Amino acid sequence: MGVFDETKCDCCVCPMQCVLEQLVEETIFIQTVVSEDEVVITGVKDFIVSSDIGNFPICQITQMFIEDPTNTLITRVLSALKPIKNSKEECACCEDPMTNLLKFEIGNTFEIEFIGPNVPFTDEILGVGEGIVIGVAFEDGFTFLDIFSSCAITRTTPVTQQQINDPDRPSRRNTPPPA
């Protein structure tokens, strides 16, 4: 991806495009602020996702999920995560705080609320990269791979009382985490 002078493209859209490129020809559910659609991705180019039902601007995608993903697909998606960096402008106040908080919660389970019509999801966090949080959920005998835009997350809540009470939990630190 190119350089966009520390804009929303750097912290949300470019990282999401890299993840979406791993999902070409896959059936996924895309959530935007106003809709949830099951689609087959046919292409990803110039910040647009092409699908069997139309085109979606990547900047409007808040969350995606894949039902019963293969281990290979999970590995591909996790390997597409971009390194976390400190951003400027909109990204510094919107994306960075949630990304930095959740990077210390990999392996823990959270209820994650986000901008969109279908919230919240309860996920074990598998990976966190620049602008992206990836989790896995188990519900009614199905496994779901969930991909969230950090910018669209509106709340995270630890699921277990032990997580809530643990003063050593990285996201409860009163001191900054190591760089």
PDB file of C-alpha atoms in Angstrom:
ATOM      1  CA  MET A   1       0.000   0.000   0.000  1.00  0.00           C
ATOM      2  CA  GLY A   2       1.076   3.530  -0.631  1.00  0.00           C
ATOM      3  CA  VAL A   3       1.666   6.371   1.774  1.00  0.00           C
ATOM      4  CA  PHE A   4      -1.335   8.621   2.360  1.00  0.00           C
ATOM      5  CA  ASP A   5       0.193  11.161   4.743  1.00  0.00           C
ATOM      6  CA  GLU A   6      -1.188   9.685   7.979  1.00  0.00           C
ATOM      7  CA  THR A   7      -4.861   9.563   7.095  1.00  0.00           C
ATOM      8  CA  LYS A   8      -7.715   7.130   7.620  1.00  0.00           C
ATOM      9  CA  CYS A   9      -6.325   5.252   4.631  1.00  0.00           C
ATOM     10  CA  ASP A  10      -3.195   4.348   6.621  1.00  0.00           C
ATOM     11  CA  CYS A  11      -4.811   3.128   9.813  1.00  0.00           C
ATOM     12  CA  CYS A  12      -8.026   1.497   8.594  1.00  0.00           C
ATOM     13  CA  VAL A  13      -8.480   1.199   4.860  1.00  0.00           C
ATOM     14  CA  CYS A  14      -5.052  -0.025   3.701  1.00  0.00           C
ATOM     15  CA  PRO A  15      -4.788  -2.708   6.418  1.00  0.00           C
ATOM     16  CA  MET A  16      -8.366  -3.852   5.698  1.00  0.00           C
ATOM     17  CA  GLN A  17      -7.602  -4.055   1.969  1.00  0.00           C
ATOM     18  CA  CYS A  18      -4.622  -6.320   2.736  1.00  0.00           C
ATOM     19  CA  VAL A  19      -6.880  -8.637   4.756  1.00  0.00           C
ATOM     20  CA  LEU A  20      -9.624  -8.580   2.110  1.00  0.00           C
ATOM     21  CA  GLU A  21      -7.127  -9.564  -0.585  1.00  0.00           C
ATOM     22  CA  GLN A  22      -6.760 -12.860   1.297  1.00  0.00           C
ATOM     23  CA  LEU A  23     -10.508 -13.467   1.006  1.00  0.00           C
ATOM     24  CA  VAL A  24     -11.002 -13.329  -2.774  1.00  0.00           C
ATOM     25  CA  GLU A  25     -13.369 -16.157  -3.832  1.00  0.00           C
ATOM     26  CA  GLU A  26     -14.460 -16.698  -0.205  1.00  0.00           C
ATOM     27  CA  THR A  27     -18.020 -16.375   1.069  1.00  0.00           C
ATOM     28  CA  ILE A  28     -18.113 -13.838   3.888  1.00  0.00           C
ATOM     29  CA  PHE A  29     -20.528 -11.559   5.680  1.00  0.00           C
ATOM     30  CA  ILE A  30     -19.689  -7.864   5.326  1.00  0.00           C
ATOM     31  CA  GLN A  31     -21.119  -5.365   7.790  1.00  0.00           C
ATOM     32  CA  THR A  32     -21.291  -1.665   7.137  1.00  0.00           C
ATOM     33  CA  VAL A  33     -22.922   1.040   9.192  1.00  0.00           C
ATOM     34  CA  VAL A  34     -26.292   0.220   7.618  1.00  0.00           C
ATOM     35  CA  SER A  35     -26.244  -3.351   6.344  1.00  0.00           C
ATOM     36  CA  GLU A  36     -25.024  -6.917   6.666  1.00  0.00           C
ATOM     37  CA  ASP A  37     -24.641  -8.870   3.444  1.00  0.00           C
ATOM     38  CA  GLU A  38     -23.434 -12.361   2.606  1.00  0.00           C
ATOM     39  CA  VAL A  39     -21.138 -12.034  -0.388  1.00  0.00           C
ATOM     40  CA  VAL A  40     -18.582 -13.882  -2.454  1.00  0.00           C
ATOM     41  CA  ILE A  41     -15.612 -11.581  -2.928  1.00  0.00           C
ATOM     42  CA  THR A  42     -14.625 -11.418  -6.592  1.00  0.00           C
ATOM     43  CA  GLY A  43     -11.892  -8.789  -6.340  1.00  0.00           C
ATOM     44  CA  VAL A  44     -10.216  -6.132  -4.208  1.00  0.00           C
ATOM     45  CA  LYS A  45      -8.669  -3.090  -5.865  1.00  0.00           C
ATOM     46  CA  ASP A  46      -8.351   0.653  -5.295  1.00  0.00           C
ATOM     47  CA  PHE A  47     -10.116   0.511  -1.901  1.00  0.00           C
ATOM     48  CA  ILE A  48     -13.184  -1.226  -3.370  1.00  0.00           C
ATOM     49  CA  VAL A  49     -14.359  -4.772  -2.655  1.00  0.00           C
ATOM     50  CA  SER A  50     -16.135  -6.307  -5.623  1.00  0.00           C
ATOM     51  CA  SER A  51     -18.594  -9.064  -4.876  1.00  0.00           C
ATOM     52  CA  ASP A  52     -21.347 -11.118  -6.422  1.00  0.00           C
ATOM     53  CA  ILE A  53     -23.914  -8.560  -5.166  1.00  0.00           C
ATOM     54  CA  GLY A  54     -22.097  -5.297  -5.833  1.00  0.00           C
ATOM     55  CA  ASN A  55     -19.177  -3.126  -4.792  1.00  0.00           C
ATOM     56  CA  PHE A  56     -18.333  -1.914  -1.283  1.00  0.00           C
ATOM     57  CA  PRO A  57     -15.978   0.948  -0.396  1.00  0.00           C
ATOM     58  CA  ILE A  58     -13.535  -0.493   2.136  1.00  0.00           C
ATOM     59  CA  CYS A  59     -13.764   2.654   4.279  1.00  0.00           C
ATOM     60  CA  GLN A  60     -17.404   1.754   5.055  1.00  0.00           C
ATOM     61  CA  ILE A  61     -16.731  -1.813   6.258  1.00  0.00           C
ATOM     62  CA  THR A  62     -16.896  -2.029  10.046  1.00  0.00           C
ATOM     63  CA  GLN A  63     -16.755  -5.801  10.514  1.00  0.00           C
ATOM     64  CA  MET A  64     -16.674  -9.043   8.553  1.00  0.00           C
ATOM     65  CA  PHE A  65     -17.147 -12.623   9.555  1.00  0.00           C
ATOM     66  CA  ILE A  66     -16.579 -16.011   7.991  1.00  0.00           C
ATOM     67  CA  GLU A  67     -18.513 -19.075   9.073  1.00  0.00           C
ATOM     68  CA  ASP A  68     -16.440 -22.218   9.717  1.00  0.00           C
ATOM     69  CA  PRO A  69     -13.129 -20.946   8.319  1.00  0.00           C
ATOM     70  CA  THR A  70     -10.332 -23.383   7.542  1.00  0.00           C
ATOM     71  CA  ASN A  71      -7.088 -23.189   9.492  1.00  0.00           C
ATOM     72  CA  THR A  72      -5.372 -22.181   6.257  1.00  0.00           C
ATOM     73  CA  LEU A  73      -7.742 -19.243   5.818  1.00  0.00           C
ATOM     74  CA  ILE A  74      -7.225 -18.144   9.432  1.00  0.00           C
ATOM     75  CA  THR A  75      -3.445 -18.270   8.910  1.00  0.00           C
ATOM     76  CA  ARG A  76      -3.692 -16.262   5.667  1.00  0.00           C
ATOM     77  CA  VAL A  77      -5.790 -13.572   7.331  1.00  0.00           C
ATOM     78  CA  LEU A  78      -3.530 -13.332  10.393  1.00  0.00           C
ATOM     79  CA  SER A  79      -0.431 -13.136   8.186  1.00  0.00           C
ATOM     80  CA  ALA A  80      -1.962 -10.153   6.331  1.00  0.00           C
ATOM     81  CA  LEU A  81      -2.022  -8.006   9.488  1.00  0.00           C
ATOM     82  CA  LYS A  82       0.197  -4.946   9.222  1.00  0.00           C
ATOM     83  CA  PRO A  83       2.565  -3.965  12.059  1.00  0.00           C
ATOM     84  CA  ILE A  84       1.120  -1.557  14.593  1.00  0.00           C
ATOM     85  CA  LYS A  85       2.510   1.969  14.356  1.00  0.00           C
ATOM     86  CA  ASN A  86       1.882   5.238  16.116  1.00  0.00           C
ATOM     87  CA  SER A  87      -0.280   7.400  13.912  1.00  0.00           C
ATOM     88  CA  LYS A  88      -1.097  11.079  13.594  1.00  0.00           C
ATOM     89  CA  GLU A  89      -4.306  13.056  13.206  1.00  0.00           C
ATOM     90  CA  GLU A  90      -7.581  11.061  13.095  1.00  0.00           C
ATOM     91  CA  CYS A  91      -5.848   7.710  13.446  1.00  0.00           C
ATOM     92  CA  ALA A  92      -4.030   8.756  16.632  1.00  0.00           C
ATOM     93  CA  CYS A  93      -7.240   9.480  18.519  1.00  0.00           C
ATOM     94  CA  CYS A  94      -9.590   6.945  16.911  1.00  0.00           C
ATOM     95  CA  GLU A  95      -7.683   3.825  15.844  1.00  0.00           C
ATOM     96  CA  ASP A  96      -4.478   3.814  17.925  1.00  0.00           C
ATOM     97  CA  PRO A  97      -6.057   3.654  21.418  1.00  0.00           C
ATOM     98  CA  MET A  98      -8.203   0.561  20.744  1.00  0.00           C
ATOM     99  CA  THR A  99      -5.498  -1.189  18.732  1.00  0.00           C
ATOM    100  CA  ASN A 100      -2.919  -0.550  21.461  1.00  0.00           C
ATOM    101  CA  LEU A 101      -5.299  -1.710  24.183  1.00  0.00           C
ATOM    102  CA  LEU A 102      -6.274  -4.956  22.465  1.00  0.00           C
ATOM    103  CA  LYS A 103      -2.765  -5.959  21.347  1.00  0.00           C
ATOM    104  CA  PHE A 104      -2.182  -6.944  24.987  1.00  0.00           C
ATOM    105  CA  GLU A 105      -5.380  -9.010  25.108  1.00  0.00           C
ATOM    106  CA  ILE A 106      -4.561 -11.696  22.521  1.00  0.00           C
ATOM    107  CA  GLY A 107      -5.896 -14.992  23.865  1.00  0.00           C
ATOM    108  CA  ASN A 108      -8.504 -13.325  26.072  1.00  0.00           C
ATOM    109  CA  THR A 109     -12.232 -13.299  25.368  1.00  0.00           C
ATOM    110  CA  PHE A 110     -14.146 -10.051  24.986  1.00  0.00           C
ATOM    111  CA  GLU A 111     -17.584  -8.893  24.039  1.00  0.00           C
ATOM    112  CA  ILE A 112     -16.909  -6.490  21.185  1.00  0.00           C
ATOM    113  CA  GLU A 113     -19.402  -3.860  20.108  1.00  0.00           C
ATOM    114  CA  PHE A 114     -18.896  -1.961  16.883  1.00  0.00           C
ATOM    115  CA  ILE A 115     -20.660   0.425  14.543  1.00  0.00           C
ATOM    116  CA  GLY A 116     -23.166  -1.615  12.566  1.00  0.00           C
ATOM    117  CA  PRO A 117     -26.538  -3.303  12.642  1.00  0.00           C
ATOM    118  CA  ASN A 118     -25.541  -6.562  14.357  1.00  0.00           C
ATOM    119  CA  VAL A 119     -23.782  -6.111  17.691  1.00  0.00           C
ATOM    120  CA  PRO A 120     -22.142  -7.302  19.962  1.00  0.00           C
ATOM    121  CA  PHE A 121     -19.931 -10.323  19.218  1.00  0.00           C
ATOM    122  CA  THR A 122     -18.096 -12.390  21.831  1.00  0.00           C
ATOM    123  CA  ASP A 123     -14.638 -13.325  20.601  1.00  0.00           C
ATOM    124  CA  GLU A 124     -11.326 -14.727  21.689  1.00  0.00           C
ATOM    125  CA  ILE A 125      -8.817 -12.286  20.263  1.00  0.00           C
ATOM    126  CA  LEU A 126      -6.441 -14.057  17.866  1.00  0.00           C
ATOM    127  CA  GLY A 127      -4.477 -11.157  16.436  1.00  0.00           C
ATOM    128  CA  VAL A 128      -4.208  -7.394  16.318  1.00  0.00           C
ATOM    129  CA  GLY A 129      -2.541  -5.363  13.592  1.00  0.00           C
ATOM    130  CA  GLU A 130      -2.656  -1.791  12.398  1.00  0.00           C
ATOM    131  CA  GLY A 131      -6.364  -0.911  12.353  1.00  0.00           C
ATOM    132  CA  ILE A 132      -7.592  -4.518  12.523  1.00  0.00           C
ATOM    133  CA  VAL A 133      -8.665  -6.874  15.326  1.00  0.00           C
ATOM    134  CA  ILE A 134      -9.198 -10.536  14.494  1.00  0.00           C
ATOM    135  CA  GLY A 135     -11.145 -12.842  16.761  1.00  0.00           C
ATOM    136  CA  VAL A 136     -12.772 -16.229  16.786  1.00  0.00           C
ATOM    137  CA  ALA A 137     -16.204 -17.028  18.170  1.00  0.00           C
ATOM    138  CA  PHE A 138     -17.939 -20.327  18.832  1.00  0.00           C
ATOM    139  CA  GLU A 139     -21.731 -20.348  18.673  1.00  0.00           C
ATOM    140  CA  ASP A 140     -24.312 -23.103  18.168  1.00  0.00           C
ATOM    141  CA  GLY A 141     -21.690 -25.589  16.956  1.00  0.00           C
ATOM    142  CA  PHE A 142     -20.201 -23.151  14.434  1.00  0.00           C
ATOM    143  CA  THR A 143     -16.891 -21.333  14.403  1.00  0.00           C
ATOM    144  CA  PHE A 144     -16.757 -17.745  13.175  1.00  0.00           C
ATOM    145  CA  LEU A 145     -13.666 -15.798  12.192  1.00  0.00           C
ATOM    146  CA  ASP A 146     -14.411 -12.142  12.947  1.00  0.00           C
ATOM    147  CA  ILE A 147     -12.484  -9.216  11.489  1.00  0.00           C
ATOM    148  CA  PHE A 148     -13.114  -5.802  13.040  1.00  0.00           C
ATOM    149  CA  SER A 149     -11.953  -2.372  11.972  1.00  0.00           C
ATOM    150  CA  SER A 150     -10.417  -0.871  15.127  1.00  0.00           C
ATOM    151  CA  CYS A 151     -11.909   2.491  14.159  1.00  0.00           C
ATOM    152  CA  ALA A 152     -15.421   1.001  14.298  1.00  0.00           C
ATOM    153  CA  ILE A 153     -15.141  -0.655  17.728  1.00  0.00           C
ATOM    154  CA  THR A 154     -17.332   1.199  20.208  1.00  0.00           C
ATOM    155  CA  ARG A 155     -16.780  -0.918  23.343  1.00  0.00           C
ATOM    156  CA  THR A 156     -14.910  -3.976  24.574  1.00  0.00           C
ATOM    157  CA  THR A 157     -15.846  -5.818  27.744  1.00  0.00           C
ATOM    158  CA  PRO A 158     -13.916  -8.721  29.287  1.00  0.00           C
ATOM    159  CA  VAL A 159     -16.157 -11.773  29.437  1.00  0.00           C
ATOM    160  CA  THR A 160     -15.019 -13.499  32.633  1.00  0.00           C
ATOM    161  CA  GLN A 161     -15.066 -12.035  36.119  1.00  0.00           C
ATOM    162  CA  GLN A 162     -11.464 -13.182  36.513  1.00  0.00           C
ATOM    163  CA  GLN A 163     -10.478 -11.013  33.534  1.00  0.00           C
ATOM    164  CA  ILE A 164     -12.440  -8.082  34.922  1.00  0.00           C
ATOM    165  CA  ASN A 165     -10.855  -8.301  38.384  1.00  0.00           C
ATOM    166  CA  ASP A 166      -7.270  -9.104  37.379  1.00  0.00           C
ATOM    167  CA  PRO A 167      -5.190  -6.016  38.235  1.00  0.00           C
ATOM    168  CA  ASP A 168      -2.267  -7.433  36.232  1.00  0.00           C
ATOM    169  CA  ARG A 169      -4.280  -7.635  33.016  1.00  0.00           C
ATOM    170  CA  PRO A 170      -2.295  -5.592  30.497  1.00  0.00           C
ATOM    171  CA  SER A 171      -5.241  -3.394  29.524  1.00  0.00           C
ATOM    172  CA  ARG A 172      -5.729  -2.404  33.185  1.00  0.00           C
ATOM    173  CA  ARG A 173      -2.217  -1.104  33.668  1.00  0.00           C
ATOM    174  CA  ASN A 174      -1.803   2.341  35.108  1.00  0.00           C
ATOM    175  CA  THR A 175       1.587   2.634  33.466  1.00  0.00           C
ATOM    176  CA  PRO A 176       2.202   2.631  29.747  1.00  0.00           C
ATOM    177  CA  PRO A 177       3.012  -0.756  28.191  1.00  0.00           C
ATOM    178  CA  PRO A 178       6.532  -1.380  26.931  1.00  0.00           C
ATOM    179  CA  ALA A 179       7.245   0.074  23.493  1.00  0.00           C
TER     180      ALA A 179
END
